[in-house]
mmCIF file of C-alpha atoms in Angstrom:
data_model
loop_
_atom_site.group_PDB
_atom_site.id
_atom_site.type_symbol
_atom_site.label_atom_id
_atom_site.label_comp_id
_atom_site.label_asym_id
_atom_site.label_seq_id
_atom_site.Cartn_x
_atom_site.Cartn_y
_atom_site.Cartn_z
ATOM 1 C CA UNK A 23 17.422 5.126 17.892
ATOM 2 C CA UNK A 24 14.695 3.183 19.705
ATOM 3 C CA UNK A 25 11.577 2.770 17.506
ATOM 4 C CA UNK A 26 8.013 1.882 18.488
ATOM 5 C CA UNK A 27 5.352 0.860 15.978
ATOM 6 C CA UNK A 28 1.715 1.258 16.953
ATOM 7 C CA UNK A 29 -1.406 -0.045 15.097
ATOM 8 C CA UNK A 30 -5.167 0.053 16.073
ATOM 9 C CA UNK A 31 -5.599 -3.696 16.392
ATOM 10 C CA UNK A 32 -4.400 -6.806 14.738
ATOM 11 C CA UNK A 33 -7.721 -8.581 14.191
ATOM 12 C CA UNK A 34 -8.447 -8.609 10.493
ATOM 13 C CA UNK A 35 -6.636 -8.761 7.164
ATOM 14 C CA UNK A 36 -6.745 -5.619 4.988
ATOM 15 C CA UNK A 37 -4.738 -2.892 3.358
ATOM 16 C CA UNK A 38 -3.958 -1.146 6.581
ATOM 17 C CA UNK A 39 -2.641 -4.345 8.105
ATOM 18 C CA UNK A 40 -0.437 -4.994 5.135
ATOM 19 C CA UNK A 41 1.073 -1.493 5.371
ATOM 20 C CA UNK A 42 1.721 -2.135 9.046
ATOM 21 C CA UNK A 43 3.388 -5.474 8.247
ATOM 22 C CA UNK A 44 5.650 -3.634 5.826
ATOM 23 C CA UNK A 45 6.561 -1.141 8.574
ATOM 24 C CA UNK A 46 7.410 -4.012 10.944
ATOM 25 C CA UNK A 47 9.750 -5.350 8.314
ATOM 26 C CA UNK A 48 11.178 -1.859 7.598
ATOM 27 C CA UNK A 49 11.970 -1.470 11.343
ATOM 28 C CA UNK A 50 12.770 -5.009 12.402
ATOM 29 C CA UNK A 51 14.051 -4.053 15.875
ATOM 30 C CA UNK A 52 11.052 -1.898 16.767
ATOM 31 C CA UNK A 53 8.766 -2.572 19.666
ATOM 32 C CA UNK A 54 5.195 -3.345 18.423
ATOM 33 C CA UNK A 55 2.153 -2.029 20.253
ATOM 34 C CA UNK A 56 -1.526 -2.664 19.518
ATOM 35 C CA UNK A 57 -4.736 -2.734 21.517
ATOM 36 C CA UNK A 58 -5.347 -6.469 20.863
ATOM 37 C CA UNK A 59 -4.345 -9.215 18.459
ATOM 38 C CA UNK A 60 -5.710 -12.602 17.431
ATOM 39 C CA UNK A 61 -3.609 -15.760 17.289
ATOM 40 C CA UNK A 62 -2.592 -15.558 13.635
ATOM 41 C CA UNK A 63 -1.177 -12.096 14.072
ATOM 42 C CA UNK A 64 0.526 -12.969 17.347
ATOM 43 C CA UNK A 65 2.291 -15.807 15.652
ATOM 44 C CA UNK A 66 3.180 -13.722 12.634
ATOM 45 C CA UNK A 67 4.753 -11.064 14.839
ATOM 46 C CA UNK A 68 6.760 -13.721 16.698
ATOM 47 C CA UNK A 69 8.009 -15.201 13.396
ATOM 48 C CA UNK A 70 8.873 -11.762 12.011
ATOM 49 C CA UNK A 71 10.741 -10.372 15.067
ATOM 50 C CA UNK A 72 11.983 -13.441 16.979
ATOM 51 C CA UNK A 73 15.491 -13.078 15.553
ATOM 52 C CA UNK A 74 15.750 -9.520 16.860
ATOM 53 C CA UNK A 75 15.924 -8.336 20.526
ATOM 54 C CA UNK A 76 12.882 -6.230 21.526
ATOM 55 C CA UNK A 77 13.469 -2.615 21.987
ATOM 56 C CA UNK A 78 13.470 -1.120 25.475
ATOM 57 C CA UNK A 79 10.530 0.548 27.115
ATOM 58 C CA UNK A 80 8.107 -2.349 26.609
ATOM 59 C CA UNK A 81 6.373 -1.855 29.964
ATOM 60 C CA UNK A 82 2.842 -0.503 30.000
ATOM 61 C CA UNK A 83 0.829 1.280 32.624
ATOM 62 C CA UNK A 84 -2.127 -0.650 33.787
ATOM 63 C CA UNK A 85 -5.523 0.869 33.181
ATOM 64 C CA UNK A 86 -7.343 1.507 36.472
ATOM 65 C CA UNK A 87 -9.456 -1.538 37.337
ATOM 66 C CA UNK A 88 -8.325 -3.428 34.167
ATOM 67 C CA UNK A 89 -6.245 -6.470 33.554
ATOM 68 C CA UNK A 90 -2.540 -5.789 32.946
ATOM 69 C CA UNK A 91 -1.157 -5.523 29.402
ATOM 70 C CA UNK A 92 0.088 -8.669 27.688
ATOM 71 C CA UNK A 93 3.668 -8.702 26.478
ATOM 72 C CA UNK A 94 5.204 -11.196 24.025
ATOM 73 C CA UNK A 95 8.800 -10.744 24.980
ATOM 74 C CA UNK A 96 10.367 -12.734 22.081
ATOM 75 C CA UNK A 97 8.542 -10.652 19.578
ATOM 76 C CA UNK A 98 8.669 -7.241 21.116
ATOM 77 C CA UNK A 99 4.874 -7.257 20.794
ATOM 78 C CA UNK A 100 2.676 -5.699 23.446
ATOM 79 C CA UNK A 101 -1.059 -5.550 23.634
ATOM 80 C CA UNK A 102 -3.282 -3.567 26.023
ATOM 81 C CA UNK A 103 -5.776 -4.725 28.716
ATOM 82 C CA UNK A 104 -8.214 -5.215 25.764
ATOM 83 C CA UNK A 105 -6.370 -8.425 24.849
ATOM 84 C CA UNK A 106 -8.334 -10.162 27.546
ATOM 85 C CA UNK A 107 -11.716 -9.141 26.096
ATOM 86 C CA UNK A 108 -13.767 -12.115 24.776
ATOM 87 C CA UNK A 109 -14.797 -12.726 21.154
ATOM 88 C CA UNK A 110 -12.372 -10.150 19.751
ATOM 89 C CA UNK A 111 -12.782 -11.244 16.177
ATOM 90 C CA UNK A 112 -16.550 -10.504 16.214
ATOM 91 C CA UNK A 113 -16.876 -7.713 18.802
ATOM 92 C CA UNK A 114 -13.799 -5.537 18.210
ATOM 93 C CA UNK A 115 -15.878 -2.820 16.620
ATOM 94 C CA UNK A 116 -18.303 -2.856 19.588
ATOM 95 C CA UNK A 117 -15.362 -2.298 21.950
ATOM 96 C CA UNK A 118 -14.512 1.072 20.483
ATOM 97 C CA UNK A 119 -15.283 3.026 23.714
ATOM 98 C CA UNK A 120 -12.224 1.321 25.319
ATOM 99 C CA UNK A 121 -9.645 2.127 22.683
ATOM 100 C CA UNK A 122 -8.767 5.664 23.853
ATOM 101 C CA UNK A 123 -7.860 4.337 27.346
ATOM 102 C CA UNK A 124 -5.992 1.373 25.836
ATOM 103 C CA UNK A 125 -3.616 3.560 23.735
ATOM 104 C CA UNK A 126 -3.138 6.174 26.451
ATOM 105 C CA UNK A 127 -2.104 3.391 28.819
ATOM 106 C CA UNK A 128 1.083 2.511 26.815
ATOM 107 C CA UNK A 129 4.360 3.685 28.254
ATOM 108 C CA UNK A 130 6.496 4.856 25.301
ATOM 109 C CA UNK A 131 8.967 6.875 27.307
ATOM 110 C CA UNK A 132 11.868 4.618 26.211
ATOM 111 C CA UNK A 133 11.385 5.406 22.505
ATOM 112 C CA UNK A 134 12.855 8.142 20.352
ATOM 113 C CA UNK A 135 10.687 7.542 17.297
ATOM 114 C CA UNK A 136 7.092 6.466 17.291
ATOM 115 C CA UNK A 137 5.379 5.471 14.085
ATOM 116 C CA UNK A 138 1.631 4.975 14.439
ATOM 117 C CA UNK A 139 -0.558 3.360 11.785
ATOM 118 C CA UNK A 140 -4.042 4.631 12.459
ATOM 119 C CA UNK A 141 -7.507 4.572 11.084
ATOM 120 C CA UNK A 142 -9.189 5.306 14.435
ATOM 121 C CA UNK A 143 -7.154 5.397 17.594
ATOM 122 C CA UNK A 144 -3.454 4.417 17.342
ATOM 123 C CA UNK A 145 -2.222 8.037 16.816
ATOM 124 C CA UNK A 146 -3.521 8.875 20.355
ATOM 125 C CA UNK A 147 -0.509 7.375 22.165
ATOM 126 C CA UNK A 148 1.249 9.643 24.589
ATOM 127 C CA UNK A 149 4.957 10.243 23.954
ATOM 128 C CA UNK A 150 7.673 12.229 25.672
ATOM 129 C CA UNK A 151 8.297 15.763 24.403
ATOM 130 C CA UNK A 152 11.717 14.963 22.865
ATOM 131 C CA UNK A 153 10.420 11.987 20.821
ATOM 132 C CA UNK A 154 9.193 12.211 17.209
ATOM 133 C CA UNK A 155 5.775 10.858 16.420
ATOM 134 C CA UNK A 156 4.961 10.125 12.850
ATOM 135 C CA UNK A 157 1.395 8.993 12.057
ATOM 136 C CA UNK A 158 0.608 7.054 8.890
ATOM 137 C CA UNK A 159 -3.165 7.902 8.716
ATOM 138 C CA UNK A 160 -5.316 5.536 6.709
ATOM 139 C CA UNK A 161 -8.467 7.474 7.653
ATOM 140 C CA UNK A 162 -9.746 9.584 10.532
ATOM 141 C CA UNK A 163 -12.243 7.495 12.457
ATOM 142 C CA UNK A 164 -15.425 7.139 10.409
ATOM 143 C CA UNK A 165 -17.633 6.163 13.323
ATOM 144 C CA UNK A 166 -17.203 9.571 14.953
ATOM 145 C CA UNK A 167 -16.376 11.925 12.175
ATOM 146 C CA UNK A 168 -18.834 10.520 9.532
ATOM 147 C CA UNK A 169 -21.486 8.735 11.696
ATOM 148 C CA UNK A 170 -24.258 9.379 9.172
ATOM 149 C CA UNK A 171 -22.414 7.138 6.727
ATOM 150 C CA UNK A 172 -20.961 4.653 9.191
ATOM 151 C CA UNK A 173 -24.299 4.028 10.945
ATOM 152 C CA UNK A 174 -26.569 4.472 7.860
ATOM 153 C CA UNK A 175 -28.154 1.073 8.499
ATOM 154 C CA UNK A 176 -28.415 1.654 12.244
ATOM 155 C CA UNK A 177 -29.833 5.192 12.684
ATOM 156 C CA UNK A 178 -31.269 4.372 16.111
ATOM 157 C CA UNK A 179 -27.877 3.232 17.361
ATOM 158 C CA UNK A 180 -26.285 6.446 16.022
ATOM 159 C CA UNK A 181 -28.903 8.503 17.931
ATOM 160 C CA UNK A 182 -28.262 6.668 21.161
ATOM 161 C CA UNK A 183 -24.471 7.172 20.710
ATOM 162 C CA UNK A 184 -24.555 10.862 19.683
ATOM 163 C CA UNK A 185 -23.397 12.239 23.052
ATOM 164 C CA UNK A 186 -20.491 9.783 23.172
ATOM 165 C CA UNK A 187 -19.576 10.353 19.497
ATOM 166 C CA UNK A 188 -19.501 14.106 20.217
ATOM 167 C CA UNK A 189 -17.062 13.471 23.038
ATOM 168 C CA UNK A 190 -14.919 11.231 20.818
ATOM 169 C CA UNK A 191 -14.629 13.985 18.228
ATOM 170 C CA UNK A 192 -13.357 16.388 20.870
ATOM 171 C CA UNK A 193 -10.990 13.756 22.231
ATOM 172 C CA UNK A 194 -9.754 12.789 18.718
ATOM 173 C CA UNK A 195 -9.069 16.432 17.774
ATOM 174 C CA UNK A 196 -6.930 16.816 20.925
ATOM 175 C CA UNK A 197 -5.225 13.487 20.292
ATOM 176 C CA UNK A 198 -4.319 14.508 16.756
ATOM 177 C CA UNK A 199 -2.163 17.322 18.070
ATOM 178 C CA UNK A 200 0.053 14.778 19.870
ATOM 179 C CA UNK A 201 1.340 13.830 16.448
ATOM 180 C CA UNK A 202 4.403 15.681 15.152
ATOM 181 C CA UNK A 203 4.032 14.645 11.492
ATOM 182 C CA UNK A 204 1.126 13.218 9.516
ATOM 183 C CA UNK A 205 1.499 10.958 6.420
ATOM 184 C CA UNK A 206 -1.776 10.420 4.489
ATOM 185 C CA UNK A 207 -2.411 7.367 2.322
ATOM 186 C CA UNK A 208 -4.109 9.489 -0.358
ATOM 187 C CA UNK A 209 -5.095 13.102 -1.252
ATOM 188 C CA UNK A 210 -8.605 12.267 0.005
ATOM 189 C CA UNK A 211 -7.221 11.423 3.478
ATOM 190 C CA UNK A 212 -4.973 14.433 3.385
ATOM 191 C CA UNK A 213 -8.027 16.681 2.856
ATOM 192 C CA UNK A 214 -9.903 15.013 5.732
ATOM 193 C CA UNK A 215 -6.870 15.417 8.073
ATOM 194 C CA UNK A 216 -6.914 19.111 7.169
ATOM 195 C CA UNK A 217 -10.660 19.396 7.709
ATOM 196 C CA UNK A 218 -11.062 17.484 10.988
ATOM 197 C CA UNK A 219 -7.668 18.108 12.595
ATOM 198 C CA UNK A 220 -6.424 21.381 10.986
ATOM 199 C CA UNK A 221 -3.117 19.644 10.219
ATOM 200 C CA UNK A 222 -0.988 19.328 7.147
ATOM 201 C CA UNK A 223 0.020 15.833 5.776
ATOM 202 C CA UNK A 224 2.314 14.369 3.212
ATOM 203 C CA UNK A 225 0.889 11.825 0.827
ATOM 204 C CA UNK A 226 2.651 8.475 0.516
ATOM 205 C CA UNK A 227 0.454 5.957 -1.278
ATOM 206 C CA UNK A 228 0.270 2.334 0.011
ATOM 207 C CA UNK A 229 1.595 -0.405 -2.219
ATOM 208 C CA UNK A 230 0.428 -3.484 -4.079
ATOM 209 C CA UNK A 231 2.513 -6.679 -3.702
ATOM 210 C CA UNK A 232 3.190 -7.113 -7.453
ATOM 211 C CA UNK A 233 4.865 -10.523 -6.989
ATOM 212 C CA UNK A 234 1.653 -11.996 -5.780
ATOM 213 C CA UNK A 235 -0.230 -11.240 -9.021
ATOM 214 C CA UNK A 236 0.240 -12.107 -12.732
ATOM 215 C CA UNK A 237 -1.716 -11.474 -15.913
ATOM 216 C CA UNK A 238 -4.832 -13.626 -16.067
ATOM 217 C CA UNK A 239 -6.719 -15.690 -18.642
ATOM 218 C CA UNK A 240 -5.427 -14.386 -21.946
ATOM 219 C CA UNK A 241 -4.769 -17.850 -23.432
ATOM 220 C CA UNK A 242 -3.635 -19.509 -20.137
ATOM 221 C CA UNK A 243 -5.148 -23.014 -20.176
ATOM 222 C CA UNK A 244 -3.784 -23.748 -16.716
ATOM 223 C CA UNK A 245 -5.593 -20.750 -15.144
ATOM 224 C CA UNK A 246 -8.820 -21.803 -16.886
ATOM 225 C CA UNK A 247 -8.388 -25.351 -15.526
ATOM 226 C CA UNK A 248 -7.863 -24.018 -12.017
ATOM 227 C CA UNK A 249 -10.944 -21.803 -12.329
ATOM 228 C CA UNK A 250 -13.132 -24.681 -13.441
ATOM 229 C CA UNK A 251 -11.996 -26.696 -10.417
ATOM 230 C CA UNK A 252 -12.658 -23.636 -8.177
ATOM 231 C CA UNK A 253 -16.239 -23.375 -9.448
ATOM 232 C CA UNK A 254 -16.945 -27.103 -9.158
ATOM 233 C CA UNK A 255 -15.802 -27.119 -5.496
ATOM 234 C CA UNK A 256 -18.192 -24.261 -4.725
ATOM 235 C CA UNK A 257 -21.071 -25.456 -6.904
ATOM 236 C CA UNK A 258 -21.023 -22.287 -9.010
ATOM 237 C CA UNK A 259 -22.938 -22.954 -12.279
ATOM 238 C CA UNK A 260 -21.871 -19.819 -14.211
ATOM 239 C CA UNK A 261 -18.193 -20.560 -14.108
ATOM 240 C CA UNK A 262 -17.046 -19.327 -17.549
ATOM 241 C CA UNK A 263 -14.854 -16.255 -17.568
ATOM 242 C CA UNK A 264 -16.536 -12.934 -17.859
ATOM 243 C CA UNK A 265 -18.237 -12.297 -14.548
ATOM 244 C CA UNK A 266 -18.030 -9.154 -12.480
ATOM 245 C CA UNK A 267 -16.182 -9.398 -9.148
ATOM 246 C CA UNK A 268 -16.256 -7.685 -5.722
ATOM 247 C CA UNK A 269 -13.568 -8.408 -3.080
ATOM 248 C CA UNK A 270 -14.270 -6.495 0.083
ATOM 249 C CA UNK A 271 -15.194 -6.536 3.752
ATOM 250 C CA UNK A 272 -18.972 -6.894 3.711
ATOM 251 C CA UNK A 273 -20.041 -3.741 5.576
ATOM 252 C CA UNK A 274 -23.170 -1.688 4.770
ATOM 253 C CA UNK A 275 -21.342 1.625 4.144
ATOM 254 C CA UNK A 276 -19.361 -0.022 1.285
ATOM 255 C CA UNK A 277 -22.653 -0.132 -0.705
ATOM 256 C CA UNK A 278 -22.181 -3.584 -2.173
ATOM 257 C CA UNK A 279 -25.922 -3.812 -2.108
ATOM 258 C CA UNK A 280 -26.223 -1.486 -5.176
ATOM 259 C CA UNK A 281 -23.972 -3.818 -7.193
ATOM 260 C CA UNK A 282 -26.160 -6.841 -6.132
ATOM 261 C CA UNK A 283 -29.287 -5.131 -7.161
ATOM 262 C CA UNK A 284 -27.748 -3.869 -10.468
ATOM 263 C CA UNK A 285 -26.575 -7.414 -11.429
ATOM 264 C CA UNK A 286 -29.968 -8.912 -10.347
ATOM 265 C CA UNK A 287 -31.673 -6.374 -12.680
ATOM 266 C CA UNK A 288 -29.337 -7.128 -15.567
ATOM 267 C CA UNK A 289 -28.925 -10.866 -14.863
ATOM 268 C CA UNK A 290 -25.241 -10.324 -14.968
ATOM 269 C CA UNK A 291 -22.954 -12.852 -13.164
ATOM 270 C CA UNK A 292 -21.367 -11.308 -10.013
ATOM 271 C CA UNK A 293 -19.069 -13.000 -7.504
ATOM 272 C CA UNK A 294 -18.629 -11.448 -4.052
ATOM 273 C CA UNK A 295 -15.628 -12.451 -1.953
ATOM 274 C CA UNK A 296 -15.419 -11.324 1.694
ATOM 275 C CA UNK A 297 -16.797 -11.572 5.158
ATOM 276 C CA UNK A 298 -18.520 -9.078 7.413
ATOM 277 C CA UNK A 299 -21.715 -8.078 9.202
ATOM 278 C CA UNK A 300 -23.571 -7.335 5.969
ATOM 279 C CA UNK A 301 -23.075 -10.861 4.529
ATOM 280 C CA UNK A 302 -26.474 -12.279 5.477
ATOM 281 C CA UNK A 303 -28.362 -9.303 4.078
ATOM 282 C CA UNK A 304 -26.424 -9.556 0.776
ATOM 283 C CA UNK A 305 -27.063 -13.321 0.554
ATOM 284 C CA UNK A 306 -30.832 -12.787 0.952
ATOM 285 C CA UNK A 307 -30.693 -10.047 -1.702
ATOM 286 C CA UNK A 308 -28.688 -12.034 -4.258
ATOM 287 C CA UNK A 309 -30.399 -13.303 -7.342
ATOM 288 C CA UNK A 310 -29.539 -16.485 -9.280
ATOM 289 C CA UNK A 311 -26.510 -14.886 -10.998
ATOM 290 C CA UNK A 312 -24.989 -13.488 -7.774
ATOM 291 C CA UNK A 313 -22.752 -15.656 -5.569
ATOM 292 C CA UNK A 314 -21.520 -14.622 -2.107
ATOM 293 C CA UNK A 315 -18.540 -16.864 -1.436
ATOM 294 C CA UNK A 316 -17.274 -15.512 1.924
ATOM 295 C CA UNK A 317 -13.570 -15.518 2.721
ATOM 296 C CA UNK A 318 -11.184 -17.263 0.341
ATOM 297 C CA UNK A 319 -7.441 -18.068 0.395
ATOM 298 C CA UNK A 320 -5.024 -15.644 -1.187
ATOM 299 C CA UNK A 321 -4.547 -18.083 -4.024
ATOM 300 C CA UNK A 322 -8.272 -18.330 -4.720
ATOM 301 C CA UNK A 323 -8.670 -14.559 -4.682
ATOM 302 C CA UNK A 324 -5.892 -14.239 -7.319
ATOM 303 C CA UNK A 325 -7.809 -16.904 -9.386
ATOM 304 C CA UNK A 326 -10.883 -14.698 -9.153
ATOM 305 C CA UNK A 327 -8.895 -11.608 -10.181
ATOM 306 C CA UNK A 328 -7.509 -13.513 -13.220
ATOM 307 C CA UNK A 329 -10.891 -14.901 -14.341
ATOM 308 C CA UNK A 330 -13.104 -11.923 -13.943
ATOM 309 C CA UNK A 331 -14.330 -9.440 -16.530
ATOM 310 C CA UNK A 332 -13.763 -6.465 -14.190
ATOM 311 C CA UNK A 333 -13.778 -5.529 -10.531
ATOM 312 C CA UNK A 334 -16.747 -3.478 -9.344
ATOM 313 C CA UNK A 335 -15.739 -1.045 -6.614
ATOM 314 C CA UNK A 336 -18.986 0.608 -5.392
ATOM 315 C CA UNK A 337 -17.635 2.228 -2.209
ATOM 316 C CA UNK A 338 -15.749 5.386 -1.370
ATOM 317 C CA UNK A 339 -12.436 4.403 0.100
ATOM 318 C CA UNK A 340 -9.741 6.730 1.218
ATOM 319 C CA UNK A 341 -7.325 4.703 -0.908
ATOM 320 C CA UNK A 342 -8.422 1.175 -1.804
ATOM 321 C CA UNK A 343 -5.821 -1.465 -2.568
ATOM 322 C CA UNK A 344 -8.093 -3.989 -4.300
ATOM 323 C CA UNK A 345 -8.404 -1.991 -7.530
ATOM 324 C CA UNK A 346 -4.626 -2.035 -7.871
ATOM 325 C CA UNK A 347 -4.492 -5.793 -7.142
ATOM 326 C CA UNK A 348 -6.948 -6.561 -9.929
ATOM 327 C CA UNK A 349 -5.087 -4.228 -12.241
ATOM 328 C CA UNK A 350 -1.925 -6.152 -11.437
ATOM 329 C CA UNK A 351 -3.676 -9.175 -12.925
ATOM 330 C CA UNK A 352 -4.358 -7.132 -16.073
ATOM 331 C CA UNK A 353 -8.132 -6.549 -15.408
ATOM 332 C CA UNK A 354 -10.004 -3.255 -15.396
ATOM 333 C CA UNK A 355 -12.062 -1.555 -12.651
ATOM 334 C CA UNK A 356 -15.616 -0.090 -12.622
ATOM 335 C CA UNK A 357 -15.476 2.244 -9.648
ATOM 336 C CA UNK A 358 -17.571 4.872 -7.848
ATOM 337 C CA UNK A 359 -16.002 8.123 -8.742
ATOM 338 C CA UNK A 360 -14.757 9.244 -5.323
ATOM 339 C CA UNK A 361 -11.919 8.870 -2.923
ATOM 340 C CA UNK A 362 -8.617 7.098 -3.573
ATOM 341 C CA UNK A 363 -9.569 5.534 -6.970
ATOM 342 C CA UNK A 364 -9.291 8.989 -8.512
ATOM 343 C CA UNK A 365 -5.518 8.585 -7.884
ATOM 344 C CA UNK A 366 -5.150 4.956 -9.059
ATOM 345 C CA UNK A 367 -7.620 4.245 -11.819
ATOM 346 C CA UNK A 368 -7.174 5.850 -15.301
ATOM 347 C CA UNK A 369 -10.573 6.233 -16.975
ATOM 348 C CA UNK A 370 -10.554 4.778 -20.455
ATOM 349 C CA UNK A 371 -7.243 3.034 -19.853
ATOM 350 C CA UNK A 372 -7.536 0.930 -16.706
ATOM 351 C CA UNK A 373 -11.235 1.247 -15.901
ATOM 352 C CA UNK A 374 -14.327 3.555 -15.766
ATOM 353 C CA UNK A 375 -16.116 5.531 -13.134
ATOM 354 C CA UNK A 376 -19.780 5.789 -12.321
ATOM 355 C CA UNK A 377 -21.575 8.599 -10.432
ATOM 356 C CA UNK A 378 -23.711 9.029 -8.396
ATOM 357 C CA UNK A 379 -23.752 5.979 -6.133
ATOM 358 C CA UNK A 380 -27.139 4.561 -7.188
ATOM 359 C CA UNK A 381 -28.414 1.246 -8.619
ATOM 360 C CA UNK A 382 -29.678 2.899 -11.877
ATOM 361 C CA UNK A 383 -26.393 4.578 -12.709
ATOM 362 C CA UNK A 384 -24.310 1.467 -11.800
ATOM 363 C CA UNK A 385 -26.590 -0.750 -13.843
ATOM 364 C CA UNK A 386 -26.229 1.563 -16.832
ATOM 365 C CA UNK A 387 -22.431 1.562 -16.446
ATOM 366 C CA UNK A 388 -22.371 -2.249 -16.274
ATOM 367 C CA UNK A 389 -24.543 -2.608 -19.383
ATOM 368 C CA UNK A 390 -22.177 -0.325 -21.355
ATOM 369 C CA UNK A 391 -18.892 -1.727 -19.922
ATOM 370 C CA UNK A 392 -16.779 -3.354 -22.563
ATOM 371 C CA UNK A 393 -13.792 -5.117 -21.022
ATOM 372 C CA UNK A 394 -12.192 -5.673 -24.448
ATOM 373 C CA UNK A 395 -11.309 -1.988 -24.545
ATOM 374 C CA UNK A 396 -8.718 -2.327 -21.798
ATOM 375 C CA UNK A 397 -5.295 -3.708 -22.356
ATOM 376 C CA UNK A 398 -3.898 -6.043 -19.666
ATOM 377 C CA UNK A 399 -0.363 -4.692 -20.002
ATOM 378 C CA UNK A 400 -1.589 -1.106 -19.454
ATOM 379 C CA UNK A 401 -3.502 -2.141 -16.302
ATOM 380 C CA UNK A 402 -0.435 -3.990 -15.034
ATOM 381 C CA UNK A 403 1.855 -0.982 -15.699
ATOM 382 C CA UNK A 404 -0.438 1.321 -13.833
ATOM 383 C CA UNK A 405 -0.427 -0.987 -10.846
ATOM 384 C CA UNK A 406 3.383 -1.288 -10.872
ATOM 385 C CA UNK A 407 3.652 2.498 -10.114
ATOM 386 C CA UNK A 408 2.495 1.641 -6.571
ATOM 387 C CA UNK A 409 5.258 -0.795 -5.818
ATOM 388 C CA UNK A 410 6.414 -1.783 -2.309
ATOM 389 C CA UNK A 411 9.958 -0.556 -3.000
ATOM 390 C CA UNK A 412 8.592 2.902 -3.879
ATOM 391 C CA UNK A 413 6.549 3.011 -0.648
ATOM 392 C CA UNK A 414 9.551 1.958 1.500
ATOM 393 C CA UNK A 415 11.914 4.358 -0.165
ATOM 394 C CA UNK A 416 9.561 7.332 0.245
ATOM 395 C CA UNK A 417 8.669 6.384 3.856
ATOM 396 C CA UNK A 418 12.375 5.948 4.806
ATOM 397 C CA UNK A 419 13.355 9.240 3.215
ATOM 398 C CA UNK A 420 10.649 10.986 5.161
ATOM 399 C CA UNK A 421 11.792 9.446 8.469
ATOM 400 C CA UNK A 422 15.361 10.459 7.803
ATOM 401 C CA UNK A 423 14.418 13.961 6.914
ATOM 402 C CA UNK A 424 12.232 14.692 9.959
ATOM 403 C CA UNK A 425 14.505 12.997 12.436
ATOM 404 C CA UNK A 426 17.581 14.973 11.143
ATOM 405 C CA UNK A 427 15.594 18.199 11.398
ATOM 406 C CA UNK A 428 15.116 17.662 15.114
ATOM 407 C CA UNK A 429 18.805 17.195 15.875
#
């Protein structure tokens, strides 16, 4: 069976990209298609797939008036005409009007099974009638289905884009019916697939890479030594354990601002890890106990998980892998009571919820949060339920079942 794997774009590092990486490893001989990819991802795909011959059908139709697609033959990786767009790392979100044309330009006629990993556009590829198309949906596109949330800091831009966003909703509804089977990453996403597309979906949760994480402080002198060195390098004065932590893309709809304001008010130490368009605003907002560190290495992020009092998760995510990662380090989560955390965080055992999404309510939750109530082993055990093996087994079983049913 010839398999094609399709992802929105390979620009950033996040939960959706880690799931896609797992799919690439699960189907090592598959052709890989994406709108555009940056150098690190191009190299990674070459390393992952260079020992396997690319699957057939790797040619793409050129978009009218556009540059031809870019093919990395040794990796079986193909990008669209968007690969030639400048400043992809910074402007990929601004390029969203071109994504529909990019994915519809791919020629997948040589493939029997297409697996798309989509949070916006990848599910829109056109396949031949005999092929099976399974979409792993991380989220229907927020920019056109939930523009009042996505553009909440840019209401004028939303108003200007309203006619185009209306067209995108119609296009996306039609594109969703090209998919034969939907898999949702959570019950929250399953409900939104039903609401926006009128389609059923099976829930298969993403995974946490348990081997990357271990229980934190808890008497570990070496971890404490590493953390002191970490703070010294970054000139962080409040470097003793017991701070609150946020690890996230810094985007306005994630509502990190309410955590900054709450910790400013309470003079509680807060460390924010991540990059994004909201970084400068958060830096200006931060008081003396709040530090915005930007992007860190994976090792440093684990150090932060191990040293923190708890992770603050102020946003509504369709799943959210970061709460599971911090729980894998034995630390609890203080999360906004909505979305995927309702399926991962156990209130009173691995964390607590706050609601509604306001500074006052979050500040009250922080002031009453007692990290000593939560046992590291219980947090780790809950995270272990969402293992990579469980994800791979369930995904493989689903593929086998649906492909057999079509024979």
